């Protein structure tokens, strides 16, 4: 537990160095931060997985695309939930984005907080944590939509790929 707290603190300090906050307490995400935020979230999830004794996940460009699309959709719906405005499921959205496999979990949030704070909330939730440590899962995607007000709609998709997946790298998202 001390290791997780130390890792989270180090990650928070690293992320805060690249986040501009013109309004106190409001996180502003720039386009140039997208890759580092996704990789940071992957590291946080993989730390929890390592403690559970399961293999690490790989960042998926397809799951991140599905998460980005859903984040915009739930922002337009003004409701953080797992249903698309077109009644789509997390599985259907992942398949539309090119992911071949099973979506094992999707977490959503509506907040002014950073991905690190959202990770802490999801890690403390039994259902969300179970999705993070599912030993059959192989990939993760993270997406968000930020409103002008600063409110961020977060979506994290986790899945078990059954076919080759486009792996996201630092420059590909």
PDB file of N, CA and C in Angstrom, residues 49 52-55 57 130-138 160:
ATOM      1  N   UNK A  49      -2.194  -4.305 -10.914  1.00  0.00           N
ATOM      2  CA  UNK A  49      -2.165  -5.664 -11.461  1.00  0.00           C
ATOM      3  C   UNK A  49      -0.960  -6.437 -10.927  1.00  0.00           C
ATOM      4  N   UNK A  52      -1.552  -7.717  -7.610  1.00  0.00           N
ATOM      5  CA  UNK A  52      -2.508  -8.821  -7.636  1.00  0.00           C
ATOM      6  C   UNK A  52      -1.909 -10.072  -8.272  1.00  0.00           C
ATOM      7  N   UNK A  53      -0.685  -9.952  -8.789  1.00  0.00           N
ATOM      8  CA  UNK A  53      -0.015 -11.103  -9.381  1.00  0.00           C
ATOM      9  C   UNK A  53      -0.493 -11.459 -10.773  1.00  0.00           C
ATOM     10  N   UNK A  54      -1.008 -10.479 -11.516  1.00  0.00           N
ATOM     11  CA  UNK A  54      -1.462 -10.738 -12.890  1.00  0.00           C
ATOM     12  C   UNK A  54      -0.598  -9.948 -13.869  1.00  0.00           C
ATOM     13  N   UNK A  55      -0.497 -10.422 -15.105  1.00  0.00           N
ATOM     14  CA  UNK A  55       0.356  -9.755 -16.098  1.00  0.00           C
ATOM     15  C   UNK A  55      -0.104  -8.331 -16.400  1.00  0.00           C
ATOM     16  N   UNK A  57      -1.103  -4.903 -18.519  1.00  0.00           N
ATOM     17  CA  UNK A  57      -1.873  -4.583 -19.711  1.00  0.00           C
ATOM     18  C   UNK A  57      -1.003  -3.792 -20.676  1.00  0.00           C
ATOM     19  N   UNK A 130     -11.885  -4.815  -9.800  1.00  0.00           N
ATOM     20  CA  UNK A 130     -11.939  -6.180 -10.356  1.00  0.00           C
ATOM     21  C   UNK A 130     -11.675  -6.164 -11.855  1.00  0.00           C
ATOM     22  N   UNK A 131     -12.214  -5.174 -12.554  1.00  0.00           N
ATOM     23  CA  UNK A 131     -11.941  -5.056 -13.992  1.00  0.00           C
ATOM     24  C   UNK A 131     -10.455  -4.808 -14.227  1.00  0.00           C
ATOM     25  N   UNK A 132      -9.835  -3.987 -13.370  1.00  0.00           N
ATOM     26  CA  UNK A 132      -8.407  -3.703 -13.516  1.00  0.00           C
ATOM     27  C   UNK A 132      -7.545  -4.947 -13.346  1.00  0.00           C
ATOM     28  N   UNK A 133      -7.942  -5.837 -12.446  1.00  0.00           N
ATOM     29  CA  UNK A 133      -7.079  -6.992 -12.139  1.00  0.00           C
ATOM     30  C   UNK A 133      -7.560  -8.294 -12.773  1.00  0.00           C
ATOM     31  N   UNK A 134      -8.544  -8.204 -13.650  1.00  0.00           N
ATOM     32  CA  UNK A 134      -9.022  -9.405 -14.335  1.00  0.00           C
ATOM     33  C   UNK A 134      -7.843 -10.046 -15.068  1.00  0.00           C
ATOM     34  N   UNK A 135      -7.495 -11.284 -14.709  1.00  0.00           N
ATOM     35  CA  UNK A 135      -6.322 -11.911 -15.321  1.00  0.00           C
ATOM     36  C   UNK A 135      -6.478 -12.214 -16.806  1.00  0.00           C
ATOM     37  N   UNK A 136      -7.705 -12.204 -17.323  1.00  0.00           N
ATOM     38  CA  UNK A 136      -7.894 -12.472 -18.752  1.00  0.00           C
ATOM     39  C   UNK A 136      -7.686 -11.214 -19.595  1.00  0.00           C
ATOM     40  N   UNK A 137      -7.705 -10.050 -18.955  1.00  0.00           N
ATOM     41  CA  UNK A 137      -7.561  -8.784 -19.685  1.00  0.00           C
ATOM     42  C   UNK A 137      -6.135  -8.612 -20.181  1.00  0.00           C
ATOM     43  N   UNK A 138      -6.012  -8.005 -21.355  1.00  0.00           N
ATOM     44  CA  UNK A 138      -4.702  -7.814 -21.979  1.00  0.00           C
ATOM     45  C   UNK A 138      -4.420  -6.372 -22.372  1.00  0.00           C
ATOM     46  N   UNK A 160      -9.917  -7.964 -23.283  1.00  0.00           N
ATOM     47  CA  UNK A 160      -9.109  -9.145 -23.582  1.00  0.00           C
ATOM     48  C   UNK A 160      -9.116  -9.326 -25.090  1.00  0.00           C
TER      49      UNK A 160
END
